[in-house]
Amino acid sequence: MSWLRHRLGRAIVLAYAAALLLPGPGLWLRRPHALALGDPGDLPLPTAQLLLSLVLFSAGLQVPVRALGALLRRPTALLAGLVLHLAIPLLAIPAVAFLLHQTPDADGGSGLITAMILIVAMPVAAGATVWTGKGDGGDQPTMVGLVLVSTLLSPLTIPLLISTLQPLLSGEYAHVFTRAGHPTHGGFALVGVVLPCATGILFRLALPEPWLTRALGVVGPCALAGSLLLTYVNASGALGTFLARPRPLLLAAALTVATLVCLLSFALGHGAARLLRLEAPAASSLTLACGMNNSSASAVLLTTTLPDKPHLLLPVLAYGLLQKTAASRVVRQR
């Protein structure tokens, strides 16, 4: 597992390459499946949501809850991170929407804006704790606190941000979140994000130390493999469609928009850390928290909300790669 963690970037690139060259299995896993139970009926098995739940359960299981007490004595970075988590989408998305509305696209780039809204509305990525855990990369309790609190607040913050930014959309996307109803109004965040993460935290608190060590030894590698499989499944939907119907302009636009939002998010986090004069570890954690959103949850929610538009996963995949590259640079600079 340690060997794979140190080569996680390459493994993700290989998952993308596999989705491009062999998308068939990923497309099959994306389709709805059910387990036949006889008289009671069939049990639905949404592959992407189950893989996301496994990853988040593992993240909760690894949260050092007792180490969070220090945050109560120095909550500046935590409070700043939560405020920026809400403020950055309200700054970045309107700027991107203004630029896209100047293009000749019929709906003013509303498809790309929809995808970016679903990215920036998500809680801080649990994977951010991996970067702060690398040596002196950052303040681990602050990072864990930001992941945990943003996740627990997501049933409130996700619908709030979506409803606030929805007026920027036009065309067929203008009312897509209204039609989607349940997935974007807290239900997905509560069941798909908070519940598995909270379950992992409760298991960590309840299990004796020897059992917890064994559980981490099993769940950790399974979650890492599940994360790579989820990346492959999501990428298959976007890249498989792109390979069947190449759209170079869409790809270029998705890369440009994802790069702009990612750089702006990291820059605002870095600027806020300097303004608050935080110590270097806390500043790194704040910067990472501002730029790293749970792109896996974004992809699952996008698939749930707009199953007929897999090409909108392109900016989500691009953002996922870009935020990991930027996080690596932040840690190296630290």
XYZ file of C-alpha atoms in Angstrom:
334
model
C 0.000 0.000 0.000
C 2.872 2.362 0.827
C 4.496 1.548 -2.531
C 1.252 2.383 -4.353
C 0.656 5.590 -2.370
C 4.045 6.940 -3.454
C 3.122 6.204 -7.072
C -0.502 7.298 -6.859
C -0.083 9.992 -9.514
C 1.194 7.470 -12.039
C -1.539 5.011 -11.080
C -4.205 7.664 -11.757
C -2.672 8.423 -15.149
C -2.734 4.687 -15.930
C -6.415 4.564 -14.905
C -7.118 7.414 -17.338
C -5.151 5.630 -20.070
C -7.083 2.407 -19.434
C -10.367 4.346 -19.692
C -9.241 5.809 -23.018
C -7.986 2.554 -24.538
C -10.374 0.056 -22.907
C -13.543 1.878 -21.814
C -15.888 -1.126 -22.177
C -15.674 -2.536 -18.620
C -15.921 0.957 -17.139
C -19.018 1.755 -19.193
C -20.568 -1.542 -18.066
C -19.878 -0.691 -14.412
C -21.427 2.765 -14.906
C -24.745 1.251 -15.930
C -27.282 0.468 -13.167
C -27.140 -3.094 -11.878
C -29.249 -5.005 -9.380
C -28.853 -8.071 -7.196
C -31.772 -10.454 -7.574
C -33.245 -11.340 -4.155
C -36.256 -13.335 -5.291
C -39.598 -12.379 -3.741
C -38.454 -9.195 -1.961
C -37.357 -7.780 -5.318
C -34.024 -6.606 -6.680
C -31.387 -4.725 -4.686
C -29.932 -1.839 -6.748
C -26.132 -1.747 -6.893
C -24.937 1.689 -8.091
C -21.243 0.899 -8.614
C -19.910 4.456 -8.543
C -21.793 5.386 -5.367
C -20.699 2.191 -3.611
C -17.046 2.839 -4.506
C -17.347 6.437 -3.287
C -18.859 5.214 0.000
C -15.937 2.801 0.458
C -13.397 5.601 -0.082
C -15.181 7.947 2.341
C -15.647 5.206 4.962
C -11.908 4.556 4.828
C -11.219 8.291 5.152
C -13.426 8.468 8.256
C -11.759 5.392 9.705
C -8.365 7.116 9.437
C -9.425 10.425 11.042
C -7.464 10.985 14.291
C -10.466 12.495 16.099
C -8.684 12.874 19.424
C -5.969 14.977 17.769
C -8.528 17.655 16.870
C -8.614 19.118 20.381
C -5.728 21.461 19.527
C -7.936 23.176 16.940
C -10.173 24.550 19.686
C -7.202 26.489 21.049
C -6.115 27.820 17.616
C -9.181 27.809 15.357
C -8.035 30.594 12.982
C -7.030 28.314 10.104
C -10.128 26.154 10.525
C -12.540 29.107 10.485
C -10.710 30.752 7.576
C -10.840 27.518 5.600
C -14.577 27.128 6.117
C -15.272 30.734 5.104
C -13.105 30.412 2.005
C -14.752 27.101 1.146
C -17.999 29.028 0.713
C -16.495 32.234 -0.678
C -14.224 30.838 -3.405
C -17.083 29.328 -5.488
C -18.918 32.663 -5.297
C -15.803 34.407 -6.660
C -14.439 31.870 -9.136
C -17.584 30.617 -10.872
C -19.022 34.058 -11.816
C -15.613 35.019 -13.258
C -15.510 31.841 -15.357
C -19.156 32.292 -16.389
C -18.414 35.851 -17.573
C -15.559 34.611 -19.775
C -17.595 31.726 -21.192
C -20.537 34.000 -21.981
C -18.225 35.905 -24.350
C -17.701 32.776 -26.456
C -19.934 31.845 -29.427
C -21.276 28.777 -27.582
C -25.077 28.629 -27.884
C -25.709 28.355 -24.119
C -22.746 30.440 -22.969
C -20.777 27.440 -21.721
C -23.525 26.474 -19.266
C -22.534 22.814 -19.477
C -19.004 23.524 -18.293
C -20.300 25.938 -15.643
C -22.646 23.213 -14.360
C -19.738 20.799 -13.999
C -17.578 23.388 -12.218
C -20.410 24.282 -9.817
C -20.675 20.633 -8.804
C -16.909 20.518 -8.248
C -16.499 23.608 -6.076
C -19.671 22.877 -4.067
C -18.217 19.606 -2.761
C -16.496 19.358 0.648
C -12.713 19.345 1.020
C -11.240 16.174 -0.482
C -10.303 13.539 2.077
C -7.211 12.887 -0.037
C -5.847 16.271 1.090
C -4.848 14.644 4.381
C -2.467 12.391 2.427
C -0.507 15.439 1.262
C -0.287 17.055 4.715
C 0.766 13.698 6.135
C 3.888 13.632 3.956
C 6.629 14.742 6.315
C 6.272 18.428 7.185
C 3.808 19.074 4.360
C 1.242 20.749 6.586
C -0.704 20.904 9.815
C -2.449 17.524 9.913
C -5.032 18.317 12.671
C -6.100 21.474 10.799
C -6.399 19.559 7.552
C -8.395 16.758 9.167
C -10.651 19.311 10.853
C -11.343 21.081 7.549
C -12.170 17.798 5.814
C -14.384 16.644 8.667
C -16.312 19.885 9.262
C -16.804 20.672 5.553
C -18.102 17.128 5.049
C -20.525 17.330 7.985
C -21.809 20.712 6.749
C -22.140 19.569 3.124
C -25.904 18.784 3.316
C -26.337 22.520 3.964
C -23.516 24.029 1.899
C -24.002 22.015 -1.318
C -27.639 23.062 -1.933
C -26.829 26.620 -0.758
C -23.993 27.064 -3.268
C -25.896 25.369 -6.084
C -29.006 27.509 -5.610
C -26.880 30.679 -5.389
C -24.923 29.952 -8.589
C -27.785 28.432 -10.592
C -28.869 31.817 -12.107
C -25.560 31.830 -14.038
C -26.834 28.930 -16.170
C -28.887 29.277 -19.315
C -30.490 27.054 -21.926
C -31.343 23.496 -20.960
C -29.057 23.696 -17.915
C -30.931 26.586 -16.296
C -33.407 24.306 -14.520
C -31.427 21.066 -14.391
C -30.847 21.239 -10.632
C -34.508 21.986 -10.004
C -35.511 18.939 -12.045
C -32.877 16.815 -10.303
C -34.474 17.625 -6.953
C -33.254 15.179 -4.316
C -29.635 14.588 -5.452
C -28.647 18.273 -5.286
C -30.712 19.344 -2.278
C -28.779 17.699 0.526
C -29.903 14.104 0.038
C -26.803 13.076 -1.897
C -24.496 14.907 0.522
C -26.141 13.299 3.548
C -26.361 9.735 2.250
C -23.468 9.667 -0.212
C -20.870 11.770 1.636
C -21.631 12.342 5.324
C -23.053 8.925 6.244
C -20.103 6.741 5.080
C -17.549 9.194 6.500
C -19.373 9.428 9.854
C -19.693 5.626 9.966
C -15.937 5.295 9.553
C -15.332 7.781 12.402
C -17.743 5.912 14.695
C -16.017 2.616 13.910
C -12.661 4.184 14.789
C -13.999 5.378 18.143
C -15.691 2.062 18.940
C -13.038 -0.456 17.887
C -10.291 -1.518 20.317
C -6.786 -0.597 19.152
C -5.785 -4.109 17.921
C -9.015 -4.463 15.928
C -8.638 -0.952 14.531
C -5.137 -1.777 13.280
C -6.447 -4.879 11.526
C -9.401 -2.980 10.060
C -7.090 -0.288 8.680
C -4.879 -2.984 7.202
C -7.844 -4.334 5.226
C -9.985 -1.277 4.528
C -7.085 1.016 3.552
C -5.823 -1.032 0.571
C -9.395 -1.834 -0.506
C -10.299 1.875 -0.472
C -7.161 2.778 -2.433
C -8.019 0.170 -5.057
C -11.640 1.368 -5.005
C -10.486 4.950 -5.569
C -8.510 3.924 -8.651
C -11.428 1.849 -9.925
C -13.782 4.797 -9.383
C -11.380 7.010 -11.348
C -11.409 4.446 -14.172
C -15.220 4.170 -14.141
C -15.721 7.940 -14.222
C -13.062 8.419 -16.876
C -14.602 5.702 -19.031
C -17.840 7.667 -19.220
C -16.103 10.829 -20.385
C -13.189 9.520 -22.426
C -15.164 6.655 -23.976
C -17.707 9.129 -25.299
C -14.950 11.489 -26.412
C -13.194 8.688 -28.298
C -16.418 7.747 -30.089
C -17.174 11.405 -30.961
C -13.992 13.494 -30.700
C -14.680 17.126 -29.761
C -11.296 18.879 -29.511
C -12.823 22.287 -28.760
C -14.794 20.868 -25.834
C -11.659 19.184 -24.488
C -9.661 22.409 -24.782
C -12.444 24.402 -23.095
C -12.746 21.840 -20.270
C -8.987 21.931 -19.622
C -8.923 25.737 -19.709
C -11.874 26.177 -17.350
C -10.632 23.521 -14.900
C -7.140 25.075 -14.889
C -8.506 28.570 -14.293
C -10.730 27.543 -11.368
C -8.048 25.338 -9.819
C -5.337 28.016 -9.991
C -7.701 30.681 -8.683
C -8.743 28.485 -5.735
C -5.163 27.695 -4.715
C -4.110 31.326 -5.195
C -6.926 32.642 -2.991
C -6.074 30.102 -0.300
C -2.393 31.043 -0.452
C -3.227 34.759 -0.336
C -5.549 34.296 2.655
C -2.864 32.346 4.528
C -0.347 35.171 3.968
C -2.907 37.789 4.971
C -3.661 35.952 8.228
C 0.088 35.404 8.809
C -0.412 31.751 9.595
C 2.512 29.525 10.451
C 3.876 27.593 7.488
C 2.216 24.205 8.268
C -1.218 25.772 8.858
C -0.774 27.947 5.755
C -0.079 24.850 3.637
C -3.162 23.095 5.021
C -5.346 26.135 4.329
C -4.037 26.398 0.757
C -4.640 22.707 0.110
C -8.146 22.858 1.597
C -9.106 25.769 -0.672
C -7.957 24.037 -3.839
C -8.784 20.379 -3.195
C -12.455 19.469 -3.536
C -13.899 15.971 -3.575
C -13.898 15.500 -7.350
C -14.962 11.842 -7.013
C -18.185 12.942 -5.314
C -18.621 15.592 -8.028
C -18.344 12.943 -10.727
C -20.853 10.658 -9.014
C -23.319 13.518 -8.485
C -22.888 14.675 -12.088
C -23.549 11.144 -13.310
C -26.669 10.998 -11.123
C -27.940 14.415 -12.148
C -27.066 14.342 -15.862
C -26.640 10.700 -16.893
C -27.151 11.594 -20.571
C -24.199 14.028 -20.662
C -21.061 12.037 -19.817
C -18.877 14.545 -21.699
C -19.366 16.969 -18.780
C -17.111 14.685 -16.752
C -14.132 16.025 -18.739
C -13.628 19.159 -16.576
C -14.118 17.035 -13.431
C -11.372 14.634 -14.519
C -9.119 17.531 -15.501
C -9.685 19.239 -12.145
C -8.919 16.000 -10.313
C -5.500 15.749 -11.976
C -4.747 19.464 -11.676
C -5.512 19.691 -7.962
C -3.185 16.775 -7.214
C -0.417 18.401 -9.276
C -0.919 21.721 -7.487
C -1.004 19.983 -4.093
C 2.307 18.307 -4.843
C 3.817 21.705 -5.645
C 2.453 23.261 -2.421
C 3.976 20.437 -0.357
C 7.348 20.727 -2.143
C 7.441 24.488 -1.542
C 6.646 23.926 2.135
